[in-house]
PDB file of C-alpha atoms in Angstrom:
ATOM      1  CA  MET A   1     -31.818 -62.050  68.115  1.00  0.00           C
ATOM      2  CA  THR A   2     -35.401 -61.283  68.122  1.00  0.00           C
ATOM      3  CA  ALA A   3     -38.549 -63.767  68.993  1.00  0.00           C
ATOM      4  CA  ARG A   4     -41.015 -64.387  66.092  1.00  0.00           C
ATOM      5  CA  VAL A   5     -44.319 -62.712  66.788  1.00  0.00           C
ATOM      6  CA  SER A   6     -47.339 -64.586  66.195  1.00  0.00           C
ATOM      7  CA  PHE A   7     -49.464 -63.766  63.261  1.00  0.00           C
ATOM      8  CA  GLY A   8     -52.446 -62.636  65.629  1.00  0.00           C
ATOM      9  CA  ARG A   9     -50.179 -60.060  67.580  1.00  0.00           C
ATOM     10  CA  TRP A  10     -48.595 -58.917  64.362  1.00  0.00           C
ATOM     11  CA  ALA A  11     -52.067 -58.303  62.486  1.00  0.00           C
ATOM     12  CA  TRP A  12     -53.103 -56.416  65.645  1.00  0.00           C
ATOM     13  CA  ARG A  13     -50.140 -54.135  66.130  1.00  0.00           C
ATOM     14  CA  GLU A  14     -50.431 -53.572  62.105  1.00  0.00           C
ATOM     15  CA  LEU A  15     -54.428 -52.584  62.713  1.00  0.00           C
ATOM     16  CA  SER A  16     -53.491 -50.461  66.002  1.00  0.00           C
ATOM     17  CA  ILE A  17     -51.147 -47.979  63.810  1.00  0.00           C
ATOM     18  CA  HIS A  18     -54.100 -46.862  61.713  1.00  0.00           C
ATOM     19  CA  PRO A  19     -56.973 -48.843  63.311  1.00  0.00           C
ATOM     20  CA  TYR A  20     -59.816 -47.130  61.334  1.00  0.00           C
ATOM     21  CA  LEU A  21     -58.207 -47.331  57.830  1.00  0.00           C
ATOM     22  CA  LYS A  22     -56.444 -50.285  57.973  1.00  0.00           C
ATOM     23  CA  ALA A  23     -59.580 -52.066  59.206  1.00  0.00           C
ATOM     24  CA  LEU A  24     -62.094 -50.359  56.828  1.00  0.00           C
ATOM     25  CA  TYR A  25     -59.815 -51.472  53.776  1.00  0.00           C
ATOM     26  CA  LEU A  26     -59.233 -54.402  54.881  1.00  0.00           C
ATOM     27  CA  LEU A  27     -63.124 -54.768  55.004  1.00  0.00           C
ATOM     28  CA  VAL A  28     -63.470 -53.493  51.520  1.00  0.00           C
ATOM     29  CA  TYR A  29     -60.985 -56.298  50.096  1.00  0.00           C
ATOM     30  CA  LEU A  30     -62.611 -58.770  51.922  1.00  0.00           C
ATOM     31  CA  THR A  31     -65.985 -57.693  50.570  1.00  0.00           C
ATOM     32  CA  ALA A  32     -64.232 -57.409  46.923  1.00  0.00           C
ATOM     33  CA  ILE A  33     -63.397 -61.149  47.387  1.00  0.00           C
ATOM     34  CA  LEU A  34     -67.084 -61.940  48.200  1.00  0.00           C
ATOM     35  CA  LEU A  35     -68.308 -59.749  45.121  1.00  0.00           C
ATOM     36  CA  GLY A  36     -65.848 -61.966  42.759  1.00  0.00           C
ATOM     37  CA  LEU A  37     -66.802 -65.148  44.377  1.00  0.00           C
ATOM     38  CA  ALA A  38     -70.299 -64.217  44.025  1.00  0.00           C
ATOM     39  CA  ALA A  39     -69.944 -63.263  40.217  1.00  0.00           C
ATOM     40  CA  LEU A  40     -68.011 -66.568  39.399  1.00  0.00           C
ATOM     41  CA  ILE A  41     -70.260 -68.808  41.378  1.00  0.00           C
ATOM     42  CA  ALA A  42     -73.784 -67.440  40.425  1.00  0.00           C
ATOM     43  CA  PRO A  43     -73.483 -64.578  38.010  1.00  0.00           C
ATOM     44  CA  PRO A  44     -76.364 -62.033  37.976  1.00  0.00           C
ATOM     45  CA  ALA A  45     -78.636 -63.451  35.096  1.00  0.00           C
ATOM     46  CA  SER A  46     -79.772 -59.823  34.075  1.00  0.00           C
ATOM     47  CA  ILE A  47     -76.007 -58.535  33.786  1.00  0.00           C
ATOM     48  CA  GLU A  48     -74.590 -61.635  32.396  1.00  0.00           C
ATOM     49  CA  VAL A  49     -77.359 -61.740  29.580  1.00  0.00           C
ATOM     50  CA  GLU A  50     -76.708 -57.812  28.611  1.00  0.00           C
ATOM     51  CA  ILE A  51     -72.576 -58.263  28.277  1.00  0.00           C
ATOM     52  CA  GLY A  52     -72.239 -61.707  28.012  1.00  0.00           C
ATOM     53  CA  PRO A  53     -70.941 -64.694  30.482  1.00  0.00           C
ATOM     54  CA  ALA A  54     -67.413 -63.777  29.310  1.00  0.00           C
ATOM     55  CA  LEU A  55     -67.211 -60.318  30.414  1.00  0.00           C
ATOM     56  CA  THR A  56     -69.015 -61.199  33.747  1.00  0.00           C
ATOM     57  CA  VAL A  57     -66.359 -63.523  34.391  1.00  0.00           C
ATOM     58  CA  ALA A  58     -63.970 -61.334  33.972  1.00  0.00           C
ATOM     59  CA  TRP A  59     -64.790 -58.303  36.038  1.00  0.00           C
ATOM     60  CA  GLY A  60     -65.674 -61.400  38.646  1.00  0.00           C
ATOM     61  CA  TRP A  61     -61.943 -62.428  38.568  1.00  0.00           C
ATOM     62  CA  LEU A  62     -60.687 -58.563  38.497  1.00  0.00           C
ATOM     63  CA  SER A  63     -62.557 -58.168  41.686  1.00  0.00           C
ATOM     64  CA  LEU A  64     -61.456 -61.312  43.208  1.00  0.00           C
ATOM     65  CA  LEU A  65     -57.949 -60.866  42.494  1.00  0.00           C
ATOM     66  CA  ALA A  66     -58.132 -57.036  43.670  1.00  0.00           C
ATOM     67  CA  GLY A  67     -59.757 -58.592  46.857  1.00  0.00           C
ATOM     68  CA  VAL A  68     -56.881 -61.084  47.419  1.00  0.00           C
ATOM     69  CA  VAL A  69     -53.894 -58.742  46.683  1.00  0.00           C
ATOM     70  CA  GLY A  70     -55.605 -56.056  48.575  1.00  0.00           C
ATOM     71  CA  ALA A  71     -56.359 -57.918  51.858  1.00  0.00           C
ATOM     72  CA  SER A  72     -52.691 -59.128  51.584  1.00  0.00           C
ATOM     73  CA  ALA A  73     -51.028 -55.724  51.169  1.00  0.00           C
ATOM     74  CA  VAL A  74     -52.949 -53.722  53.506  1.00  0.00           C
ATOM     75  CA  LEU A  75     -51.555 -54.956  57.047  1.00  0.00           C
ATOM     76  CA  PRO A  76     -47.852 -55.203  55.951  1.00  0.00           C
ATOM     77  CA  GLY A  77     -48.620 -51.379  54.381  1.00  0.00           C
ATOM     78  CA  TRP A  78     -47.457 -52.757  51.158  1.00  0.00           C
ATOM     79  CA  TRP A  79     -49.089 -49.637  48.936  1.00  0.00           C
ATOM     80  CA  TRP A  80     -47.908 -50.597  45.767  1.00  0.00           C
ATOM     81  CA  ALA A  81     -49.554 -53.540  45.776  1.00  0.00           C
ATOM     82  CA  GLU A  82     -52.582 -51.888  47.335  1.00  0.00           C
ATOM     83  CA  LYS A  83     -52.677 -49.307  44.404  1.00  0.00           C
ATOM     84  CA  PHE A  84     -52.689 -52.304  41.769  1.00  0.00           C
ATOM     85  CA  SER A  85     -55.216 -54.058  43.605  1.00  0.00           C
ATOM     86  CA  CYS A  86     -57.393 -50.658  43.588  1.00  0.00           C
ATOM     87  CA  GLY A  87     -56.963 -50.455  40.012  1.00  0.00           C
ATOM     88  CA  LEU A  88     -58.387 -53.815  39.126  1.00  0.00           C
ATOM     89  CA  LEU A  89     -61.129 -53.036  41.449  1.00  0.00           C
ATOM     90  CA  LEU A  90     -61.555 -49.571  39.673  1.00  0.00           C
ATOM     91  CA  MET A  91     -61.827 -51.634  36.422  1.00  0.00           C
ATOM     92  CA  GLY A  92     -64.153 -54.365  37.601  1.00  0.00           C
ATOM     93  CA  LEU A  93     -66.654 -52.115  39.067  1.00  0.00           C
ATOM     94  CA  ALA A  94     -66.480 -49.973  36.248  1.00  0.00           C
ATOM     95  CA  ILE A  95     -67.390 -52.546  33.791  1.00  0.00           C
ATOM     96  CA  TYR A  96     -70.488 -53.512  36.473  1.00  0.00           C
ATOM     97  CA  LEU A  97     -71.279 -50.157  36.811  1.00  0.00           C
ATOM     98  CA  GLY A  98     -71.250 -49.281  33.028  1.00  0.00           C
ATOM     99  CA  THR A  99     -73.290 -52.160  32.352  1.00  0.00           C
ATOM    100  CA  VAL A 100     -75.991 -51.246  35.105  1.00  0.00           C
ATOM    101  CA  ILE A 101     -76.162 -47.496  33.760  1.00  0.00           C
ATOM    102  CA  TYR A 102     -76.750 -49.284  30.144  1.00  0.00           C
ATOM    103  CA  VAL A 103     -79.519 -51.723  31.634  1.00  0.00           C
ATOM    104  CA  GLN A 104     -81.147 -48.839  33.575  1.00  0.00           C
ATOM    105  CA  ASN A 105     -81.360 -46.927  30.386  1.00  0.00           C
ATOM    106  CA  THR A 106     -82.642 -49.709  28.137  1.00  0.00           C
ATOM    107  CA  SER A 107     -84.854 -51.750  30.509  1.00  0.00           C
ATOM    108  CA  SER A 108     -87.575 -51.414  32.634  1.00  0.00           C
ATOM    109  CA  GLY A 109     -86.528 -51.564  36.376  1.00  0.00           C
ATOM    110  CA  ASN A 110     -84.779 -49.218  38.980  1.00  0.00           C
ATOM    111  CA  ARG A 111     -81.140 -49.889  39.542  1.00  0.00           C
ATOM    112  CA  TRP A 112     -80.198 -46.827  41.250  1.00  0.00           C
ATOM    113  CA  ALA A 113     -79.282 -48.747  44.446  1.00  0.00           C
ATOM    114  CA  GLN A 114     -76.642 -51.011  42.376  1.00  0.00           C
ATOM    115  CA  MET A 115     -75.349 -47.700  40.769  1.00  0.00           C
ATOM    116  CA  THR A 116     -74.972 -46.070  44.303  1.00  0.00           C
ATOM    117  CA  LEU A 117     -73.347 -48.795  45.692  1.00  0.00           C
ATOM    118  CA  PHE A 118     -70.718 -49.566  42.859  1.00  0.00           C
ATOM    119  CA  SER A 119     -70.100 -45.682  42.859  1.00  0.00           C
ATOM    120  CA  PHE A 120     -69.406 -45.987  46.442  1.00  0.00           C
ATOM    121  CA  GLY A 121     -66.950 -48.761  45.769  1.00  0.00           C
ATOM    122  CA  ILE A 122     -65.363 -46.798  43.244  1.00  0.00           C
ATOM    123  CA  LEU A 123     -64.802 -43.673  45.147  1.00  0.00           C
ATOM    124  CA  LEU A 124     -63.316 -45.907  47.965  1.00  0.00           C
ATOM    125  CA  ALA A 125     -60.529 -47.564  45.377  1.00  0.00           C
ATOM    126  CA  VAL A 126     -60.116 -43.896  44.222  1.00  0.00           C
ATOM    127  CA  PHE A 127     -59.300 -42.329  47.819  1.00  0.00           C
ATOM    128  CA  ARG A 128     -57.091 -45.022  48.559  1.00  0.00           C
ATOM    129  CA  ILE A 129     -55.001 -44.603  45.436  1.00  0.00           C
ATOM    130  CA  ILE A 130     -54.845 -40.810  46.580  1.00  0.00           C
ATOM    131  CA  GLN A 131     -54.073 -41.573  50.079  1.00  0.00           C
ATOM    132  CA  THR A 132     -51.578 -44.037  48.889  1.00  0.00           C
ATOM    133  CA  TRP A 133     -49.925 -42.229  45.896  1.00  0.00           C
ATOM    134  CA  LYS A 134     -46.732 -40.758  47.422  1.00  0.00           C
ATOM    135  CA  TYR A 135     -45.081 -44.088  48.828  1.00  0.00           C
ATOM    136  CA  ALA A 136     -44.612 -47.576  47.318  1.00  0.00           C
ATOM    137  CA  TYR A 137     -44.539 -48.688  51.283  1.00  0.00           C
ATOM    138  CA  GLU A 138     -46.490 -47.377  54.280  1.00  0.00           C
ATOM    139  CA  PRO A 139     -44.113 -44.970  56.170  1.00  0.00           C
ATOM    140  CA  ARG A 140     -43.152 -46.249  59.440  1.00  0.00           C
ATOM    141  CA  PRO A 141     -42.071 -43.872  62.447  1.00  0.00           C
ATOM    142  CA  LYS A 142     -38.276 -43.554  62.633  1.00  0.00           C
ATOM    143  CA  LEU A 143     -36.682 -45.389  65.697  1.00  0.00           C
ATOM    144  CA  ARG A 144     -34.682 -43.149  67.917  1.00  0.00           C
TER     145      ARG A 144
END
C-alpha cells in the first residue's frame, strides 16, 4: 500500500526531473492563459478593429485553452496534450502575428516589438512540439 503524496510534493518532484524545461513551459502556458484572458476581457483596440471582434475572441479562446491544457499537462508529462496545446497556441499566435504584420504594413506606427514577441512565442511552441514529437508521454526512468 502506498501513501498518497500531496500535490505540492508531487509537483516539486515533477519539476525536479527536468527543472528548467518544465518550469519554463509551465510559465509559458501560464502566460498563454494571461494572454487569452487579456484578449477576452479587454481586447486590443487596434487589432480588434483590423480583424473584427469575432476573430479577436477566437485567438483569445485559443490562447486561453492552450494555456489551461498545457499547464495541466506539463508536470505529469502528458506530451500528447502538450502537443495539442502547442498547436492551439500556434494557431492563436499566428492569427495575432498575421494581423500585426498586416497593421505594420498598412498603417503608421511601429509594431516590430509585438511581432518579435509573438514570433518568440511561436518558436517556443514549435520547439516544444519538436522536443516531444517521438512520444505521447514523457519517458520515465526504468525502475530496477
